[in-house]
Coordinates of C-alpha atoms in Angstrom, one line a residue:
Chain Y
X1 CA 7.4 -27.9 -49.2
X2 CA 10.7 -28.7 -48.4
X3 CA 11.4 -30.7 -45.4
X4 CA 13.0 -27.9 -43.7
X5 CA 9.7 -25.8 -44.1
X6 CA 7.7 -28.6 -42.9
X7 CA 9.7 -29.0 -39.7
X8 CA 9.6 -25.1 -39.4
X9 CA 5.8 -25.3 -39.6
X10 CA 5.5 -28.2 -37.3
X11 CA 7.6 -26.3 -34.8
X12 CA 5.5 -23.2 -35.0
X13 CA 2.4 -25.1 -34.4
X14 CA 3.7 -26.8 -31.5
X15 CA 4.8 -23.6 -30.0
X16 CA 1.3 -22.1 -30.7
X17 CA -0.4 -24.9 -29.3
X18 CA 1.4 -24.6 -26.2
X19 CA -0.1 -21.1 -25.8
X20 CA -3.6 -21.8 -26.3
X21 CA -5.7 -22.4 -23.0
X22 CA -5.8 -26.0 -21.7
X23 CA -9.4 -27.5 -22.4
X24 CA -11.5 -29.2 -20.0
X25 CA -10.0 -32.7 -20.3
X26 CA -6.5 -31.6 -19.9
X27 CA -7.1 -29.2 -17.1
X28 CA -4.0 -28.6 -15.1
X29 CA -3.5 -26.7 -11.9
X30 CA -1.0 -24.5 -13.5
X31 CA -3.5 -23.5 -16.4
X32 CA -6.0 -22.8 -14.0
X33 CA -3.6 -20.8 -11.8
X34 CA -2.4 -18.6 -14.7
X35 CA -5.8 -17.8 -16.0
X36 CA -7.7 -17.4 -12.7
X37 CA -5.1 -16.5 -9.9
X38 CA -2.0 -15.1 -11.4
X39 CA -3.0 -11.6 -12.0
X40 CA -3.5 -11.0 -8.2
X41 CA -1.0 -13.6 -6.6
X42 CA 1.6 -13.1 -9.4
X43 CA 3.7 -15.8 -11.1
X44 CA 5.9 -16.6 -8.2
X45 CA 3.0 -16.5 -5.5
X46 CA 4.5 -13.5 -4.0
X47 CA 1.1 -11.3 -4.2
X48 CA 1.5 -7.6 -4.3
X49 CA 2.2 -5.5 -1.1
X50 CA -1.0 -4.0 0.6
X51 CA -3.4 -5.7 -1.9
X52 CA -3.0 -9.4 -2.4
X53 CA -1.2 -11.8 0.1
X54 CA 1.7 -13.8 -0.8
X55 CA 0.7 -17.6 -1.0
X56 CA 4.3 -18.6 0.5
X57 CA 4.1 -21.0 3.4
X58 CA 0.6 -20.1 3.9
X59 CA -1.2 -21.4 7.1
X60 CA -4.5 -21.3 5.2
X61 CA -3.1 -23.2 2.2
X62 CA -1.3 -26.0 4.3
X63 CA -4.2 -26.2 6.9
X64 CA -7.4 -28.1 7.1
X65 CA -8.9 -29.0 3.5
X66 CA -12.3 -27.7 4.2
X67 CA -11.3 -24.4 5.3
X68 CA -9.3 -23.9 2.3
X69 CA -11.9 -25.1 0.0
X70 CA -14.6 -23.0 1.5
X71 CA -12.4 -19.9 1.4
X72 CA -11.8 -20.2 -2.4
X73 CA -15.4 -21.0 -3.1
X74 CA -16.5 -18.0 -1.2
X75 CA -13.8 -15.5 -1.3
X76 CA -12.8 -12.9 0.9
X77 CA -16.4 -12.0 1.3
X78 CA -16.7 -15.3 3.5
X79 CA -14.2 -13.9 6.1
X80 CA -15.0 -12.1 9.2
X81 CA -14.2 -8.3 8.7
X82 CA -11.5 -8.2 11.4
X83 CA -9.6 -10.8 9.2
X84 CA -9.5 -8.6 6.2
X85 CA -6.2 -6.9 6.0
X86 CA -5.8 -6.1 2.4
X87 CA -6.9 -3.1 0.0
X88 CA -8.8 -5.9 -2.7
X89 CA -11.3 -8.4 -2.6
X90 CA -10.5 -11.9 -3.3
X91 CA -13.3 -13.2 -5.5
X92 CA -15.3 -16.5 -4.8
X93 CA -14.5 -19.1 -7.4
X94 CA -17.5 -21.3 -7.2
X95 CA -17.9 -20.8 -10.9
X96 CA -14.9 -23.0 -11.5
X97 CA -15.6 -26.9 -11.9
X98 CA -14.8 -29.3 -9.1
X99 CA -11.8 -30.5 -11.4
X100 CA -10.6 -27.2 -11.9
X101 CA -10.6 -26.2 -8.3
X102 CA -9.1 -29.5 -7.1
X103 CA -6.5 -28.9 -9.7
X104 CA -5.4 -25.5 -8.8
X105 CA -5.6 -26.1 -5.0
X106 CA -3.4 -28.9 -5.4
X107 CA -1.0 -26.8 -7.3
X108 CA -0.7 -24.1 -4.9
X109 CA -0.1 -26.8 -2.1
X110 CA 2.7 -27.9 -4.0
X111 CA 4.5 -24.9 -4.5
X112 CA 5.4 -21.6 -3.0
X113 CA 6.8 -23.1 -0.2
X114 CA 3.9 -25.0 0.8
X115 CA 3.7 -28.7 1.4
X116 CA 0.2 -30.5 1.9
X117 CA -1.4 -33.4 0.2
X118 CA -3.4 -33.1 -3.1
X119 CA -7.3 -32.1 -2.9
X120 CA -9.5 -34.2 -5.1
X121 CA -12.6 -33.3 -7.2
X122 CA -14.9 -35.1 -4.8
X123 CA -13.7 -33.0 -1.8
X124 CA -14.7 -30.0 -3.7
X125 CA -18.1 -31.5 -4.6
X126 CA -18.7 -32.3 -1.0
X127 CA -17.9 -28.7 0.2
X128 CA -20.0 -27.2 -2.3
X129 CA -23.1 -29.5 -1.3
X130 CA -22.8 -27.8 2.1
X131 CA -23.0 -24.3 1.1
Chain H
X1 CA -10.8 22.0 -37.3
X2 CA -13.5 19.3 -39.0
X3 CA -14.4 16.8 -36.6
X4 CA -12.0 14.3 -38.3
X5 CA -9.2 16.6 -38.0
X6 CA -9.8 17.0 -34.1
X7 CA -10.2 13.4 -33.7
X8 CA -6.7 12.8 -35.5
X9 CA -5.2 15.6 -33.6
X10 CA -6.6 14.0 -30.1
X11 CA -5.4 10.5 -31.2
X12 CA -2.0 12.2 -32.0
X13 CA -1.5 13.9 -28.7
X14 CA -2.5 10.6 -26.9
X15 CA 0.3 8.6 -28.5
X16 CA 2.6 9.2 -25.7
X17 CA 6.0 10.5 -25.1
X18 CA 7.6 12.3 -27.8
X19 CA 11.1 11.9 -28.8
X20 CA 13.6 14.6 -27.6
X21 CA 14.2 16.2 -30.7
X22 CA 10.7 17.6 -30.8
X23 CA 11.7 19.7 -27.6
X24 CA 14.7 22.2 -27.7
X25 CA 16.2 20.3 -24.9
X26 CA 15.4 16.8 -23.3
X27 CA 14.1 17.1 -20.0
X28 CA 13.5 13.5 -19.3
X29 CA 15.2 11.1 -17.0
X30 CA 16.8 9.4 -20.1
X31 CA 19.1 12.6 -20.3
X32 CA 20.7 11.8 -16.8
X33 CA 22.4 9.1 -15.1
X34 CA 21.3 6.8 -12.3
X35 CA 23.0 7.1 -9.0
X36 CA 23.5 4.0 -7.1
X37 CA 23.1 5.5 -3.5
X38 CA 20.0 7.4 -4.6
X39 CA 18.5 4.5 -6.6
X40 CA 16.9 6.8 -9.2
X41 CA 17.7 8.7 -12.3
X42 CA 16.5 12.1 -12.9
X43 CA 17.1 14.6 -15.9
X44 CA 20.5 16.0 -16.7
X45 CA 21.1 19.4 -14.8
X46 CA 19.0 18.1 -11.8
X47 CA 20.3 16.7 -8.7
X48 CA 18.5 14.3 -6.0
X49 CA 19.4 13.6 -2.3
X50 CA 17.9 11.2 -0.2
X51 CA 16.1 13.4 2.1
X52 CA 14.8 10.4 4.5
X53 CA 15.0 6.8 4.4
X54 CA 13.3 3.8 5.8
X55 CA 10.3 5.7 6.9
X56 CA 7.6 2.9 6.4
X57 CA 4.8 2.9 4.2
X58 CA 5.3 6.7 3.1
X59 CA 2.2 7.8 0.9
X60 CA 1.5 11.5 0.4
X61 CA 3.5 14.9 1.0
X62 CA 3.1 18.3 2.0
X63 CA 5.6 21.2 2.5
X64 CA 4.9 24.0 4.8
X65 CA 6.2 27.7 4.0
X66 CA 9.2 27.1 6.7
X67 CA 10.3 24.0 4.7
X68 CA 8.8 21.4 7.2
X69 CA 7.9 18.4 5.2
X70 CA 4.8 16.3 6.2
X71 CA 4.3 12.6 5.2
X72 CA 1.2 10.4 5.7
X73 CA 1.5 6.4 6.2
X74 CA -0.5 3.8 4.9
X75 CA 0.1 1.8 8.0
X76 CA 1.2 3.2 11.5
X77 CA 4.8 3.8 12.5
X78 CA 5.7 3.2 16.1
X79 CA 4.7 6.6 17.3
X80 CA 2.0 7.8 14.8
X81 CA 0.3 8.1 11.3
X82 CA 2.1 11.0 10.5
X83 CA 5.8 12.3 9.9
X84 CA 7.2 15.8 10.3
X85 CA 10.8 16.1 8.8
X86 CA 13.0 19.2 9.1
X87 CA 16.4 20.0 7.5
X88 CA 17.8 22.6 9.7
X89 CA 21.2 22.6 8.0
X90 CA 19.8 22.6 4.6
X91 CA 22.0 19.9 3.4
X92 CA 19.0 18.1 1.5
X93 CA 18.7 15.5 4.3
X94 CA 16.4 15.7 7.3
X95 CA 18.0 15.9 10.4
X96 CA 14.9 15.9 12.8
X97 CA 12.2 13.3 12.0
X98 CA 9.1 13.0 14.4
X99 CA 6.1 11.0 14.3
X100 CA 2.7 11.7 15.5
X101 CA -0.9 11.5 14.8
X102 CA -3.5 9.2 16.3
X103 CA -5.3 7.8 13.0
X104 CA -4.1 8.4 9.4
X105 CA -3.7 6.8 5.8
X106 CA -3.0 8.5 2.6
X107 CA -4.5 11.8 2.4
X108 CA -2.4 14.9 3.4
X109 CA -2.8 18.4 2.6
X110 CA -2.0 21.8 4.2
X111 CA -4.7 24.6 4.3
X112 CA -4.3 27.7 5.9
X113 CA -2.8 27.0 9.4
X114 CA -3.9 23.2 9.3
X115 CA -2.7 20.1 8.3
X116 CA -5.3 17.8 6.8
X117 CA -5.1 14.1 6.9
X118 CA -7.4 10.9 6.3
X119 CA -7.9 7.4 7.2
X120 CA -10.1 5.4 4.7
X121 CA -13.3 6.6 6.4
X122 CA -12.6 10.0 8.2
X123 CA -10.9 13.4 7.3
X124 CA -9.0 15.1 10.5
X125 CA -7.0 18.3 10.8
X126 CA -4.6 19.5 13.2
X127 CA -3.8 23.2 14.0
X128 CA -0.2 24.0 13.3
X129 CA 1.9 26.2 15.6
X130 CA 5.4 27.4 15.7
X131 CA 6.8 23.8 16.1
X132 CA 6.9 21.1 13.5
X133 CA 4.6 18.8 15.6
X134 CA 1.0 20.1 16.3
X135 CA 0.1 19.9 20.1
X136 CA -3.5 20.0 20.1
X137 CA -6.0 17.0 19.6
X138 CA -7.1 16.4 15.8
X139 CA -10.4 17.9 14.8
X140 CA -12.7 15.7 12.6
X141 CA -13.7 17.7 9.3
X142 CA -15.8 15.1 7.4
X143 CA -16.5 11.4 8.8
X144 CA -18.8 8.8 7.3
X145 CA -17.3 7.5 4.1
X146 CA -18.4 4.0 3.4
X147 CA -15.6 1.4 4.7
X148 CA -14.4 -0.4 1.7
X149 CA -11.4 -2.6 0.9
X150 CA -10.8 -1.4 -2.8
X151 CA -9.6 2.2 -3.6
X152 CA -10.3 3.2 -0.1
X153 CA -7.8 6.2 0.6
X154 CA -9.4 9.6 1.0
X155 CA -7.0 12.4 -0.4
X156 CA -8.3 15.9 -0.5
X157 CA -7.1 19.2 -2.1
X158 CA -8.2 23.0 -1.7
X159 CA -9.3 25.5 -4.1
X160 CA -9.2 29.3 -3.3
X161 CA -13.0 29.5 -2.5
X162 CA -13.1 27.7 0.6
X163 CA -13.8 24.1 -0.7
X164 CA -12.2 20.8 0.0
X165 CA -12.5 18.4 -2.6
X166 CA -12.2 14.6 -1.6
X167 CA -11.8 11.4 -3.8
X168 CA -14.1 8.6 -2.8
X169 CA -12.9 5.6 -4.9
X170 CA -15.1 2.9 -6.3
X171 CA -15.4 -0.3 -3.9
X172 CA -15.1 -2.6 -7.0
X173 CA -13.4 -3.2 -10.1
X174 CA -16.2 -2.7 -12.7
X175 CA -19.4 -2.9 -10.7
X176 CA -20.0 -6.5 -11.7
X177 CA -22.9 -8.5 -10.2
X178 CA -20.2 -10.8 -9.1
X179 CA -16.9 -9.2 -8.0
X180 CA -14.3 -9.7 -10.2
X181 CA -15.8 -12.9 -11.9
X182 CA -15.4 -13.9 -15.3
X183 CA -18.2 -13.0 -17.5
X184 CA -20.5 -11.4 -14.8
X185 CA -22.6 -8.4 -16.1
X186 CA -22.2 -4.9 -14.8
X187 CA -25.0 -3.6 -12.3
X188 CA -26.9 -1.0 -14.2
X189 CA -27.4 1.6 -13.1
X190 CA -24.5 1.1 -10.9
X191 CA -25.4 1.7 -7.4
X192 CA -22.0 2.4 -6.3
X193 CA -22.0 5.7 -8.1
X194 CA -24.4 7.2 -5.4
X195 CA -21.8 7.8 -2.6
X196 CA -18.6 6.6 -4.2
X197 CA -16.7 6.5 -7.4
X198 CA -16.5 10.2 -7.8
X199 CA -15.1 13.4 -6.1
X200 CA -17.0 15.2 -3.7
X201 CA -16.8 18.9 -2.4
X202 CA -16.9 19.8 1.2
X203 CA -16.8 23.0 3.3
X204 CA -13.0 23.4 3.7
X205 CA -13.6 25.2 7.0
X206 CA -16.2 23.2 8.6
X207 CA -15.8 20.5 11.1
X208 CA -18.2 17.8 11.8
X209 CA -19.4 17.1 8.4
X210 CA -21.1 13.8 7.2
X211 CA -20.5 12.1 3.9
X212 CA -23.9 11.6 2.4
X213 CA -25.6 14.4 4.3
X214 CA -23.1 17.4 3.9
X215 CA -21.1 18.1 0.8
X216 CA -22.0 17.6 -2.8
X217 CA -20.8 15.3 -5.6
X218 CA -18.7 17.5 -8.1
X219 CA -17.7 14.8 -10.5
X220 CA -18.7 11.1 -11.2
X221 CA -17.7 8.0 -12.9
X222 CA -14.1 7.9 -11.6
X223 CA -12.9 4.5 -10.2
X224 CA -9.9 5.7 -8.2
X225 CA -8.8 9.5 -8.5
X226 CA -6.4 9.5 -5.7
X227 CA -4.2 11.3 -7.7
X228 CA -5.8 14.9 -7.6
X229 CA -4.6 18.6 -7.2
X230 CA -6.3 22.0 -7.4
X231 CA -4.4 24.0 -10.0
X232 CA -4.5 27.6 -8.6
X233 CA -3.2 29.1 -11.8
X234 CA -6.0 27.6 -14.1
X235 CA -8.5 27.8 -11.0
X236 CA -9.6 24.2 -12.0
X237 CA -9.5 20.7 -10.4
X238 CA -7.4 18.0 -12.0
X239 CA -7.2 14.4 -11.8
X240 CA -5.6 11.2 -12.9
X241 CA -7.4 8.1 -12.5
X242 CA -6.8 4.4 -12.2
X243 CA -8.3 2.6 -15.1
X244 CA -10.2 -1.0 -14.5
X245 CA -8.2 -4.2 -14.0
X246 CA -8.4 -7.6 -15.5
X247 CA -9.9 -7.4 -18.9
X248 CA -8.4 -10.6 -20.1
X249 CA -9.2 -12.7 -16.8
X250 CA -12.6 -11.6 -17.0
X251 CA -13.4 -11.6 -20.7
X252 CA -10.7 -13.9 -22.4
X253 CA -13.2 -14.1 -25.2
X254 CA -12.4 -10.4 -26.2
X255 CA -8.8 -9.7 -24.8
X256 CA -5.5 -11.2 -24.9
X257 CA -3.1 -11.0 -22.0
X258 CA -1.0 -8.3 -23.9
X259 CA -3.8 -6.3 -24.5
X260 CA -5.0 -6.7 -21.0
X261 CA -1.7 -5.4 -19.9
X262 CA -1.9 -2.3 -21.9
X263 CA -5.5 -1.3 -21.5
X264 CA -7.2 0.6 -20.5
X265 CA -5.3 4.0 -20.1
X266 CA -4.7 6.0 -16.9
X267 CA -6.8 9.2 -17.9
X268 CA -5.6 12.5 -17.1
X269 CA -8.5 15.0 -16.7
X270 CA -9.5 18.7 -15.9
X271 CA -12.6 17.9 -13.5
X272 CA -15.4 19.5 -14.8
X273 CA -18.6 20.3 -12.3
X274 CA -21.0 17.4 -12.6
X275 CA -18.5 15.8 -15.5
X276 CA -19.2 12.2 -16.0
X277 CA -15.9 10.2 -16.6
X278 CA -17.4 6.9 -17.7
X279 CA -16.7 4.2 -14.9
X280 CA -18.2 1.6 -14.8
X281 CA -19.7 1.7 -18.4
X282 CA -16.8 2.5 -20.3
X283 CA -12.8 2.9 -20.4
X284 CA -10.4 4.6 -22.4
X285 CA -8.5 2.9 -25.2
X286 CA -5.4 5.0 -25.8
X287 CA -4.2 2.9 -28.5
X288 CA -7.5 3.6 -30.5
X289 CA -7.9 7.1 -29.1
X290 CA -11.4 6.2 -28.2
X291 CA -13.7 5.5 -25.2
X292 CA -15.0 1.8 -25.5
X293 CA -17.9 0.1 -23.9
X294 CA -17.0 -2.1 -20.9
X295 CA -17.2 -5.8 -21.6
X296 CA -19.4 -6.1 -18.5
X297 CA -21.8 -3.8 -20.3
X298 CA -22.0 -5.3 -23.4
X299 CA -18.7 -4.3 -25.0
X300 CA -16.2 -6.7 -26.8
X301 CA -13.1 -4.7 -26.9
X302 CA -14.1 -3.1 -30.3
X303 CA -17.4 -1.2 -29.5
X304 CA -17.0 2.6 -28.6
X305 CA -19.0 3.6 -25.7
X306 CA -22.3 5.2 -26.8
X307 CA -22.9 7.9 -24.1
X308 CA -21.8 11.3 -25.5
X309 CA -21.4 12.5 -22.0
X310 CA -18.6 10.5 -21.1
X311 CA -15.7 13.0 -21.3
X312 CA -12.5 12.1 -23.2
X313 CA -9.1 12.6 -21.3
X314 CA -6.8 15.3 -21.9
X315 CA -3.9 13.0 -22.2
X316 CA -3.5 9.5 -21.2
X317 CA -0.9 6.9 -19.9
X318 CA -0.3 3.2 -20.4
X319 CA -2.5 0.7 -18.5
X320 CA -2.2 -0.1 -14.8
X321 CA 0.6 2.5 -14.0
X322 CA -1.4 3.3 -11.0
X323 CA -1.2 7.1 -10.5
X324 CA -0.8 7.6 -6.7
X325 CA -0.1 11.4 -6.6
X326 CA -0.7 14.6 -8.8
X327 CA 1.1 18.0 -8.2
X328 CA 1.4 21.1 -10.2
X329 CA 4.8 22.7 -10.4
X330 CA 4.3 26.2 -8.6
X331 CA 7.9 26.9 -7.8
X332 CA 10.2 28.8 -10.0
X333 CA 13.5 27.1 -9.4
X334 CA 13.1 24.5 -12.1
X335 CA 13.7 25.5 -15.9
X336 CA 10.8 27.4 -17.7
X337 CA 9.6 24.1 -19.3
X338 CA 8.3 22.9 -16.0
X339 CA 6.3 25.9 -14.7
X340 CA 2.8 25.4 -14.3
X341 CA 3.2 21.8 -15.5
X342 CA 2.1 18.6 -13.8
X343 CA 4.1 16.0 -12.0
X344 CA 2.4 12.5 -11.6
X345 CA 3.7 9.8 -9.4
X346 CA 3.1 6.4 -10.7
X347 CA 3.1 3.6 -7.9
X348 CA 3.8 1.1 -10.7
X349 CA 1.6 -1.7 -12.0
X350 CA 0.5 -5.3 -10.8
X351 CA -2.0 -5.9 -13.3
X352 CA 0.3 -6.4 -16.2
X353 CA 1.1 -9.6 -15.3
X354 CA 2.2 -12.3 -17.0
X355 CA 4.0 -9.5 -18.6
X356 CA 6.6 -7.5 -16.9
X357 CA 5.4 -4.6 -14.5
X358 CA 5.6 -0.8 -15.7
X359 CA 5.0 2.5 -14.1
X360 CA 7.2 3.0 -11.1
X361 CA 8.4 6.5 -12.2
X362 CA 7.5 10.3 -11.9
X363 CA 6.2 11.6 -15.0
X364 CA 5.6 15.1 -16.2
X365 CA 3.0 17.0 -18.5
X366 CA 4.2 20.3 -19.8
X367 CA 1.2 22.9 -19.3
X368 CA 0.6 26.6 -19.7
X369 CA -1.0 29.1 -17.1
X370 CA -4.2 28.3 -18.3
X371 CA -4.0 24.8 -17.6
X372 CA -3.5 23.6 -21.0
X373 CA -1.3 20.7 -22.1
X374 CA 1.5 22.4 -24.3
X375 CA 3.5 19.2 -25.3
X376 CA 3.7 15.3 -24.7
X377 CA 4.5 13.8 -21.3
X378 CA 7.8 12.2 -20.5
X379 CA 9.2 10.5 -17.7
X380 CA 11.0 12.9 -15.5
X381 CA 12.4 10.2 -12.8
X382 CA 12.7 6.7 -13.3
X383 CA 14.7 3.6 -12.1
X384 CA 12.7 3.3 -9.0
X385 CA 11.9 -0.5 -9.8
X386 CA 15.5 -1.6 -8.9
X387 CA 15.4 -4.5 -11.6
X388 CA 14.5 -4.6 -15.2
X389 CA 12.3 -6.4 -16.3
X390 CA 10.3 -6.4 -13.1
X391 CA 8.4 -9.6 -12.8
X392 CA 6.4 -8.7 -9.4
X393 CA 5.9 -5.5 -7.6
X394 CA 6.9 -7.2 -4.5
X395 CA 10.5 -7.1 -5.9
X396 CA 10.6 -3.4 -6.6
X397 CA 13.0 -1.3 -4.7
X398 CA 10.8 1.8 -4.6
X399 CA 7.3 2.6 -5.6
X400 CA 6.4 6.3 -6.2
X401 CA 3.6 7.4 -4.0
X402 CA 3.7 11.3 -3.1
X403 CA 4.8 14.4 -4.5
X404 CA 5.1 18.0 -3.0
X405 CA 6.8 21.3 -4.0
X406 CA 8.8 23.1 -1.2
X407 CA 9.0 26.8 -0.9
X408 CA 12.4 26.8 -2.5
X409 CA 11.0 25.2 -5.8
X410 CA 12.5 21.7 -4.9
X411 CA 10.3 18.7 -5.6
X412 CA 9.8 16.1 -3.0
X413 CA 8.9 12.5 -4.0
X414 CA 7.9 9.6 -1.5
X415 CA 8.0 5.9 -1.9
X416 CA 6.3 3.2 0.2
X417 CA 8.4 0.2 -0.7
X418 CA 11.8 1.6 0.6
X419 CA 10.1 4.3 2.6
X420 CA 12.4 6.7 1.1
X421 CA 11.7 10.5 0.4
X422 CA 13.9 12.2 -2.3
X423 CA 14.3 15.9 -2.6
X424 CA 15.1 17.0 -6.2
X425 CA 16.6 20.3 -7.1
X426 CA 17.8 22.1 -10.3
X427 CA 21.5 22.8 -10.0
X428 CA 21.8 24.3 -13.7
X429 CA 24.9 21.7 -14.6

């Protein structure tokens, strides 16, 4: 193999690695968002009119930790009927790990015009034990 | 034809739009030019005007014999859930616009002297008099549809024997034990099929009917057939359904993001009485030309559905285009090619993310008097999106939602993003 070929191979390998899903040890909020939230809330967090709300400057995201965690664990089934204003369901995400949920909630709290402190895995564990 | 030849033929006819050369003339949007003031592009020889603008979340349309255009609304405007528009001077732009109606949603249709409309749970009607806006109170025709968040609209259409057909959508994506949760299996049998996920037939002329007590299930296994119309020439009901969402997000072991964007197809059917269209157990893969077993029911993206009762579509469109309305061309002002064919308004995708969104157009399927497809579908009007590629539905300028043919043979198209209604005519040039 020529040096050029080795370099190209290495380059392609690194590009491909970037496309693979993150494994549990390197869980990032971005990866969790892309796999579990993006289809509904879209890449820019803008949501879909009538179906899924935008996550921009959201009161729920910037509000109390416990309410945000409970909502994402339980999904929209946990909301009273009169608070439901969209033609879709938000599924509950209690099947994600504490680390994954902490990562994704910290992620949405730091973008889409939101600004609130990160959430730790132990905060998720604490709410889970209440449910 | 042998079974194989037949399969090959079906697969070919499902491949999608044919190049212009196969038809004597290109009647697709690509033959025309986009007009900045209109926002959209229609085929060469056609002309579009903005009939009304900024009307809110306009959904379905109906045009009365005298040319009055009615529109339904997804959410209430200031003075009501319905709009009546008239164009006194005939310049292609409405000059009198009135809102009325005490409830509503997407469903809207004219039947005899009545204007039928629906919220997510109730179908009502107004008696129409001379004036565009009805004066009496609404009568309730059918109530008691289960309240649901997903696929909740209740559009209706009428045959010539006194029946009203109503789509009742599925309250879920794929009837999973846990809604939209990765790996969660499908309920078997799916209890949602009892009162939802199908088309019901009611008495068109009787008030006070209740879903579940009156009416009968006409066809089943339809996730959301809100684009539905009776074909009076073929004497048959047609619909184009919404295929399920999120194959990749729910079953990443079987589907790539790209497959999940393309699959499954949006299926165009002639509804057979008691026909089963396969939801939630299966979906149509237009790339393979085959009905596949859903991953919630043991499928893996490669295993065909076993149940021979599930009906194959007449033709199919790429995934997630979201057919919002279907209407047959009953006029005679358009070229012969369009007579008796089907127009479909595609609201446009959200479920193709992270890939660019698609749909956001009006497609056309050529058909004959007997309701058989005579050629490949093509795009009749496009450029509704406003930007290309379109990353998010929120950024779309227009999203087609409703269609109706006027007494003069013009095609009206509604949009719930810009609140626009276009009138499209053929002007022979």
